[in-house]
PDB file of C-alpha atoms in Angstrom:
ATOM      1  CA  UNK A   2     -45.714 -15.938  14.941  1.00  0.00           C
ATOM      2  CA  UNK A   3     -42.708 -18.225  15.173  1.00  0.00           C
ATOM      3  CA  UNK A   4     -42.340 -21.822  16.651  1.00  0.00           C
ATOM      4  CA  UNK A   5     -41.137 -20.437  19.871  1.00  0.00           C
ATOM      5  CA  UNK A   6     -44.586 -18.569  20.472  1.00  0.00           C
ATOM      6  CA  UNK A   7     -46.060 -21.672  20.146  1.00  0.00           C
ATOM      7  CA  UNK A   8     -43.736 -24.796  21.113  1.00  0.00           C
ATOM      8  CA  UNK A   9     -40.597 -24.755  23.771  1.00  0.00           C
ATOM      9  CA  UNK A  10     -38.311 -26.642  21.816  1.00  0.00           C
ATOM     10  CA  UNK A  11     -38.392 -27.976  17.756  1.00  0.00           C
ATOM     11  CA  UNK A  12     -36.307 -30.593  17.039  1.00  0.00           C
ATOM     12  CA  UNK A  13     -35.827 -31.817  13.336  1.00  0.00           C
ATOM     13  CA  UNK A  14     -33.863 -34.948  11.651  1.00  0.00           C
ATOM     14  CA  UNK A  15     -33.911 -34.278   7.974  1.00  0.00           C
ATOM     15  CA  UNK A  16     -32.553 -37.407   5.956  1.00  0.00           C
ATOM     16  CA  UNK A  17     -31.407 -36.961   2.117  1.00  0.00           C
ATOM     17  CA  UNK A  18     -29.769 -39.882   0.367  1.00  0.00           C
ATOM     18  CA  UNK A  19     -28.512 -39.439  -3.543  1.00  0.00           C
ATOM     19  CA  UNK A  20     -25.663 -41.909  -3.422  1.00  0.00           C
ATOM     20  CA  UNK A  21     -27.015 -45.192  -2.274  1.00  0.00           C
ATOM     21  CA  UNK A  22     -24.562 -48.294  -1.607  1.00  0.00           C
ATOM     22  CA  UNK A  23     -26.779 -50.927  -3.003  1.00  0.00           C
ATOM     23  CA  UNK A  24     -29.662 -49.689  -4.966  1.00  0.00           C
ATOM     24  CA  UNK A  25     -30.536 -46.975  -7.789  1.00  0.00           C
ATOM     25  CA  UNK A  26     -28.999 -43.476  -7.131  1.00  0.00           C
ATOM     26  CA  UNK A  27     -31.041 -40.068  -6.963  1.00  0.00           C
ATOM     27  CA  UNK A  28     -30.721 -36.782  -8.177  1.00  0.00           C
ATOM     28  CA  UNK A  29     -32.675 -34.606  -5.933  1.00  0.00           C
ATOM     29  CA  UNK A  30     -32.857 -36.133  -2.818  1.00  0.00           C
ATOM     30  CA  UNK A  31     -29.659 -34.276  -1.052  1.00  0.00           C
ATOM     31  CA  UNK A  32     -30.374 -30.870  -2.237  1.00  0.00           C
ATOM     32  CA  UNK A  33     -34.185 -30.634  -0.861  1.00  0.00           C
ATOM     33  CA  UNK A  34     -32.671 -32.135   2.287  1.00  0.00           C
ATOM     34  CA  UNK A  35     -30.602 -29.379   2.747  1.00  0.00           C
ATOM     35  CA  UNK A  36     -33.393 -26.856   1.568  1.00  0.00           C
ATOM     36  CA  UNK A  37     -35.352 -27.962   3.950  1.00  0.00           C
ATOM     37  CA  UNK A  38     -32.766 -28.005   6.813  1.00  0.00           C
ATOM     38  CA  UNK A  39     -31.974 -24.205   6.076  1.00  0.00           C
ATOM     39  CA  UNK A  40     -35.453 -23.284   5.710  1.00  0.00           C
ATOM     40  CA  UNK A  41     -36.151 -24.672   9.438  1.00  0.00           C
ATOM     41  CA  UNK A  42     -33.446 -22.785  10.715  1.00  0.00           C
ATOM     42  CA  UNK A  43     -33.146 -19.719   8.943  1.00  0.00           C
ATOM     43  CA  UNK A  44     -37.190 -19.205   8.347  1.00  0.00           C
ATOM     44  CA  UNK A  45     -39.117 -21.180  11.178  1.00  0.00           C
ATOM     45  CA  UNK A  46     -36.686 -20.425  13.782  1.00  0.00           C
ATOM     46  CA  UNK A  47     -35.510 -23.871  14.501  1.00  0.00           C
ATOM     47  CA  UNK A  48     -32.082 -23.853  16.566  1.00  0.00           C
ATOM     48  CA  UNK A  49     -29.196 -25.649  14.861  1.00  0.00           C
ATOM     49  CA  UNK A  50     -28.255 -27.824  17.779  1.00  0.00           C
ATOM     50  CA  UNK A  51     -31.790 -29.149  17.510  1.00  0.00           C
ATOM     51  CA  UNK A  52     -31.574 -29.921  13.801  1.00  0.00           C
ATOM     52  CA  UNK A  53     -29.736 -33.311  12.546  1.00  0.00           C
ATOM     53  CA  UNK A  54     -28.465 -33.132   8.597  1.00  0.00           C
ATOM     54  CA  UNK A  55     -27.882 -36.961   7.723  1.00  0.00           C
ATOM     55  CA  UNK A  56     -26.885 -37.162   3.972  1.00  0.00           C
ATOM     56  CA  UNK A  57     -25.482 -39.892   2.032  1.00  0.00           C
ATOM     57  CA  UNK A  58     -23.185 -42.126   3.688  1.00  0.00           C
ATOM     58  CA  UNK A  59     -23.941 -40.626   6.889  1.00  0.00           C
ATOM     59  CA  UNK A  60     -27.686 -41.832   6.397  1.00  0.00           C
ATOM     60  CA  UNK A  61     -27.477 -45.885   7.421  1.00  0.00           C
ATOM     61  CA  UNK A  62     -30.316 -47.422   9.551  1.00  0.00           C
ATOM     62  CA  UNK A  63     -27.695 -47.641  12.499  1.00  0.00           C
ATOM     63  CA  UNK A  64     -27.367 -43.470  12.382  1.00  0.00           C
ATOM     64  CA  UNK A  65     -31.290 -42.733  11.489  1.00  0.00           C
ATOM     65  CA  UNK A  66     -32.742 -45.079  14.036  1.00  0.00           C
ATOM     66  CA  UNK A  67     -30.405 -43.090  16.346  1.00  0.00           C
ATOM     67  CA  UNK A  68     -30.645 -39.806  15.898  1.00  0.00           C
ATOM     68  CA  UNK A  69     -34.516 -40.629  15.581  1.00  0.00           C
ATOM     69  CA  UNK A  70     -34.295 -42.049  18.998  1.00  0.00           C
ATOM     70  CA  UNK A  71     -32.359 -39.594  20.553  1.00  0.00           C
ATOM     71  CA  UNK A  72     -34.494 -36.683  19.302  1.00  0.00           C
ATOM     72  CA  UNK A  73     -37.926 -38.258  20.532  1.00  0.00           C
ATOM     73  CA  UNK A  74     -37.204 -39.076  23.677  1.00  0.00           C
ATOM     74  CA  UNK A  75     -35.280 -35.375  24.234  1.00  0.00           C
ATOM     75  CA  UNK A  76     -37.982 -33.555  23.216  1.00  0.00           C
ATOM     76  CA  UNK A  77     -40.822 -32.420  26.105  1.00  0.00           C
ATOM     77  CA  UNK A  78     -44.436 -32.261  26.295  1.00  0.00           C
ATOM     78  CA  UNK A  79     -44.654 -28.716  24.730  1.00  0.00           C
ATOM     79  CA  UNK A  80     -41.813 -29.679  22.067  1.00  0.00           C
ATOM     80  CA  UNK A  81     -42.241 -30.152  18.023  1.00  0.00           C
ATOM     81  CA  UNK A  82     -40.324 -32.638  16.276  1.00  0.00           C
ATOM     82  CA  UNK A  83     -39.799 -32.678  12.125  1.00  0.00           C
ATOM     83  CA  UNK A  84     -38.991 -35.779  10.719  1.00  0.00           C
ATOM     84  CA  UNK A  85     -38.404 -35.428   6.719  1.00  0.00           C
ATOM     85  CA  UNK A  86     -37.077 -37.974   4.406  1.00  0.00           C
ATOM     86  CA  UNK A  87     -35.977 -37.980   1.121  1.00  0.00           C
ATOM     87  CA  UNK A  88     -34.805 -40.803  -0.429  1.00  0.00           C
ATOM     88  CA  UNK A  89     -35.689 -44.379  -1.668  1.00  0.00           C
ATOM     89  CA  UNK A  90     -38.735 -46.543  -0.494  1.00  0.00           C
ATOM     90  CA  UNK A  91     -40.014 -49.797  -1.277  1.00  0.00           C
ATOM     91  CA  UNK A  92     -42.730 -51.670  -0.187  1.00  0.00           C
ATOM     92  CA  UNK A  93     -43.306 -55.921   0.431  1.00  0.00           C
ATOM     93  CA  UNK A  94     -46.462 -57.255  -0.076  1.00  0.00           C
ATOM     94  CA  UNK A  95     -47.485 -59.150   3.067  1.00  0.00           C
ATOM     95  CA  UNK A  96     -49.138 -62.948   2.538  1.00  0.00           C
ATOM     96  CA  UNK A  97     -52.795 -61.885   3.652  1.00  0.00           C
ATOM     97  CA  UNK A  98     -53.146 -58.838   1.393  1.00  0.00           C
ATOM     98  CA  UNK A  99     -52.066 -55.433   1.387  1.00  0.00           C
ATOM     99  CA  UNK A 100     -48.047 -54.162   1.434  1.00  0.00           C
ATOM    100  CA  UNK A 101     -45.534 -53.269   4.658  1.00  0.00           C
ATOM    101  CA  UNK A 102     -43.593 -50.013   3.630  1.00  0.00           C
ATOM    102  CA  UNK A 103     -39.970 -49.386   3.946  1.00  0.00           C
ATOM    103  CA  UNK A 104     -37.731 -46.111   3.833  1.00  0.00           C
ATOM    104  CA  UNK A 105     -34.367 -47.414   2.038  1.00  0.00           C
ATOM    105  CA  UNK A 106     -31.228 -46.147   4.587  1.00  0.00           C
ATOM    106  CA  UNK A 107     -27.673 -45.491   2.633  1.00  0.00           C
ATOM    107  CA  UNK A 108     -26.646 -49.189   2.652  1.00  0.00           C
ATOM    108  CA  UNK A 109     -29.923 -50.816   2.353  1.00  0.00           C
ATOM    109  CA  UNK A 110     -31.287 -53.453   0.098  1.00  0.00           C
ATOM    110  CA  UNK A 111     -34.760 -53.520  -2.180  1.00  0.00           C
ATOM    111  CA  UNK A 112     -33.924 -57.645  -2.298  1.00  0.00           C
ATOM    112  CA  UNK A 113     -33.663 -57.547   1.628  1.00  0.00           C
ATOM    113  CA  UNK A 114     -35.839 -54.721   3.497  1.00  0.00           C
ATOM    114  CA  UNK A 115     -36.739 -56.685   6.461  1.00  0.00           C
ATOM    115  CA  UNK A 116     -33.085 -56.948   7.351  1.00  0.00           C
ATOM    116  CA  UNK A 117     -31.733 -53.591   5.846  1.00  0.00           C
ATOM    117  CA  UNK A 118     -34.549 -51.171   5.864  1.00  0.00           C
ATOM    118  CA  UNK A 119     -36.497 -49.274   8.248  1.00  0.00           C
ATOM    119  CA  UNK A 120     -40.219 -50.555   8.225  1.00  0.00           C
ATOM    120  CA  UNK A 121     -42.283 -47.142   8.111  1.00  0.00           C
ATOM    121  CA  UNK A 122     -44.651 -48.586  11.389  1.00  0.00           C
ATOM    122  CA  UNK A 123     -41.384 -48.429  13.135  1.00  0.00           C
ATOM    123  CA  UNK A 124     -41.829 -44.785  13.040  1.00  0.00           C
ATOM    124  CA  UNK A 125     -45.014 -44.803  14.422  1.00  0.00           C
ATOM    125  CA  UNK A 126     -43.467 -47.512  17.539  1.00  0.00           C
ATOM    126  CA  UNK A 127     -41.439 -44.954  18.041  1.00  0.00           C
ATOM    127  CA  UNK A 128     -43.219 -41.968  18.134  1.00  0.00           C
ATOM    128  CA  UNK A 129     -45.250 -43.506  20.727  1.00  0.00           C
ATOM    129  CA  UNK A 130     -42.211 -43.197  23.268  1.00  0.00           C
ATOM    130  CA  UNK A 131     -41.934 -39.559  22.992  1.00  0.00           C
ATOM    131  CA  UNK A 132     -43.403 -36.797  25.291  1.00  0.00           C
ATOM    132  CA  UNK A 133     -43.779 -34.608  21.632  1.00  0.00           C
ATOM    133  CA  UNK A 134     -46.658 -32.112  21.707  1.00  0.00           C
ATOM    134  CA  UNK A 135     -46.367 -32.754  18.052  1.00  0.00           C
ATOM    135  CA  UNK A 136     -44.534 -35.330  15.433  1.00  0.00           C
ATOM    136  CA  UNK A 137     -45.047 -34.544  11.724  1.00  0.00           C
ATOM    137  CA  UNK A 138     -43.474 -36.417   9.109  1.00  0.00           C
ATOM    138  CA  UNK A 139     -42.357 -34.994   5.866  1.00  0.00           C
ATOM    139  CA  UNK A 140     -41.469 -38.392   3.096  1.00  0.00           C
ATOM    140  CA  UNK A 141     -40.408 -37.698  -0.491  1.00  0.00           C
ATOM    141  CA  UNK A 142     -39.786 -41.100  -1.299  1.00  0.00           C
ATOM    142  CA  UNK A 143     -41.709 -43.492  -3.954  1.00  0.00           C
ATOM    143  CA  UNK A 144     -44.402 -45.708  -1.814  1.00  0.00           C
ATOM    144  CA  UNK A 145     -44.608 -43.148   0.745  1.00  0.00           C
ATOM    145  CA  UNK A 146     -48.113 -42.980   1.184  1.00  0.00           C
ATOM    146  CA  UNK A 147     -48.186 -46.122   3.234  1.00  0.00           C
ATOM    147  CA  UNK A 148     -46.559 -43.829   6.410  1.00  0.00           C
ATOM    148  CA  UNK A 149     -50.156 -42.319   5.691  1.00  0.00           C
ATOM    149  CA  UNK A 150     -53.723 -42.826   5.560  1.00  0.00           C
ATOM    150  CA  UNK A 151     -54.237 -39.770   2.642  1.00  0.00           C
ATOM    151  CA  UNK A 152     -52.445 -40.496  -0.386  1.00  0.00           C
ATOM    152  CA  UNK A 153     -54.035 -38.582  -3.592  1.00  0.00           C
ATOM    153  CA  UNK A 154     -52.504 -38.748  -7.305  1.00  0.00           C
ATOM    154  CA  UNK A 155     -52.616 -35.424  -9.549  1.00  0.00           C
ATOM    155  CA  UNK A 156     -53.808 -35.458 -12.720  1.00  0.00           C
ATOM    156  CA  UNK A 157     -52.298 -32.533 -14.873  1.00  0.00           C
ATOM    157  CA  UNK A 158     -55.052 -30.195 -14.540  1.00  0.00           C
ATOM    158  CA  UNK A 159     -54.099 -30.585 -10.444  1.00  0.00           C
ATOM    159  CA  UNK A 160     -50.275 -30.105 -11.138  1.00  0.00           C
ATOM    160  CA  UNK A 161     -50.481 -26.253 -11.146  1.00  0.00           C
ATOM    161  CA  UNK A 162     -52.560 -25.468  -8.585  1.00  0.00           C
ATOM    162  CA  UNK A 163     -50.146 -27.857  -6.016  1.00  0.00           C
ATOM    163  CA  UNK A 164     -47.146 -25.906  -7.430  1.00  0.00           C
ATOM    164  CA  UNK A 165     -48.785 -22.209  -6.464  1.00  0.00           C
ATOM    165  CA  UNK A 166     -49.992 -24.361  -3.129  1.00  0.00           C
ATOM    166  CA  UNK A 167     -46.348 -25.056  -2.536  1.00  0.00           C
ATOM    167  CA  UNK A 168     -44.890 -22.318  -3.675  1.00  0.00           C
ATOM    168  CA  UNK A 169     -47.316 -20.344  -1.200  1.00  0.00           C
ATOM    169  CA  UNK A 170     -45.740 -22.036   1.670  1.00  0.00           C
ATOM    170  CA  UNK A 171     -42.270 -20.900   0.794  1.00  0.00           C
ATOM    171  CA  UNK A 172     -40.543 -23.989  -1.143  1.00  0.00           C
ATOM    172  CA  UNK A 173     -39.577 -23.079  -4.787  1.00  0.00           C
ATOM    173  CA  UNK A 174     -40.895 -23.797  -7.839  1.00  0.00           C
ATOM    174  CA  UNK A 175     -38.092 -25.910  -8.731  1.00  0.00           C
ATOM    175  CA  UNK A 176     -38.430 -27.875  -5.916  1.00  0.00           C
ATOM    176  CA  UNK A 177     -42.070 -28.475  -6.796  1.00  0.00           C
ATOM    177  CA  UNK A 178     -42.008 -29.562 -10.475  1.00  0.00           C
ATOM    178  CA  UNK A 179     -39.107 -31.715  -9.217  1.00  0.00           C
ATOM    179  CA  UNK A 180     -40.953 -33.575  -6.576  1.00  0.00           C
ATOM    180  CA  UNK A 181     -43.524 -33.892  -9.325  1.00  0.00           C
ATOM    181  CA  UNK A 182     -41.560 -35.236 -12.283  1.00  0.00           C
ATOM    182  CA  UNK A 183     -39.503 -37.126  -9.405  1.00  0.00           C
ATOM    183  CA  UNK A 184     -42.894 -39.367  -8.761  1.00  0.00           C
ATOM    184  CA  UNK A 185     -44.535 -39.409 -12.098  1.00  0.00           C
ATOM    185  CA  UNK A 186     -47.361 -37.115 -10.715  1.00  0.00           C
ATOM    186  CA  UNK A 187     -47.739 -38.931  -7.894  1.00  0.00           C
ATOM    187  CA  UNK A 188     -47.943 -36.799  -4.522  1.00  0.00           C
ATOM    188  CA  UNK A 189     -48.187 -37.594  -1.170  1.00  0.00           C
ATOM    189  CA  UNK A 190     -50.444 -34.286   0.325  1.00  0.00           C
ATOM    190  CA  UNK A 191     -50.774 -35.843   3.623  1.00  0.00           C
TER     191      UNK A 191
END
């Protein structure tokens, strides 16, 4: 069974940024970007026409919000879009309680996210415009569980059983004790 049993089209932006302009750089970030983009198209069928690779530099808020953009409102009402991130995130606690999340683009600013970030209920607004059968987000970035509603923490009796979980769906070990030591046991399962 392949995507193309089941959806027309599958569209994918996949966003890794290592090198940032103006806060702390990352190790992994790049590297399971481009795992993931040649898992999509090599395993799960996804054509590379349909799959955007923004890495680095190339990732700034002007180029994700685009390529975002132009991949929601391209895809149909039998289409699947991917959206993974890996990068930075930060959040800002709001004045009435609780926090507004932010994925950090190439030049953006943890002293400025309003202005330089990309507020993580933006992806939902846009989301929202798209004909998509289906949206799923994929974010490996600290604070991510705010672009959810399940966020879970492993202890390290838990840490073994997610890595055979993962590893059972095809990513690597090495990708999974990464993610793990990359968030202090921290995962985002949603």
């Amino acid at each position: 069974l392949t995507t193309e049993d089941i959806y027309d089209n599958s569209y994918a932006l996949i966003i890794g940024i290592n090198e940032y302009q103006n806060v702390k750089k990352l190790s992994y970030a790049v590297n399971d970007a481009k795992a993931i983009y040649n898992k999509l198209i090599n395993e799960y069928d996804f054509h590379n026409s349909k799959v955007k690779l923004l890495l680095d530099a190339r990732a700034t808020n002007y180029n994700i919000k685009k390529e975002f953009n132009s991949i929601v409102m391209s895809a149909g009402s039998n289409d699947i879009v991917l959206i993974y991130f890996a990068g930075h995130g930060e959040t800002m606690p709001l004045p009435d309680g609780g926090e507004m999340g932010y994925l950090i683009p190439w030049e953006g600013e943890s002293n400025n996210l309003y202005m330089t970030s990309i507020p993580m209920s933006e992806l939902k607004q846009l989301s929202l415009m798209s004909k998509a059968k289906h949206i799923l987000y994929l974010v490996d970035a600290c604070y991510s569980g705010l672009a959810t509603t399940n966020y879970r923490s492993l202890n390290n009796e838990k840490q073994s059983n997610y890595i055979s979980k993962i590893t059972n769906m095809g990513f690597s070990e090495d990708i999974a004790k990464r993610t793990l030591k990359k968030h202090n046991d921290n995962i985002n399962l949603a």
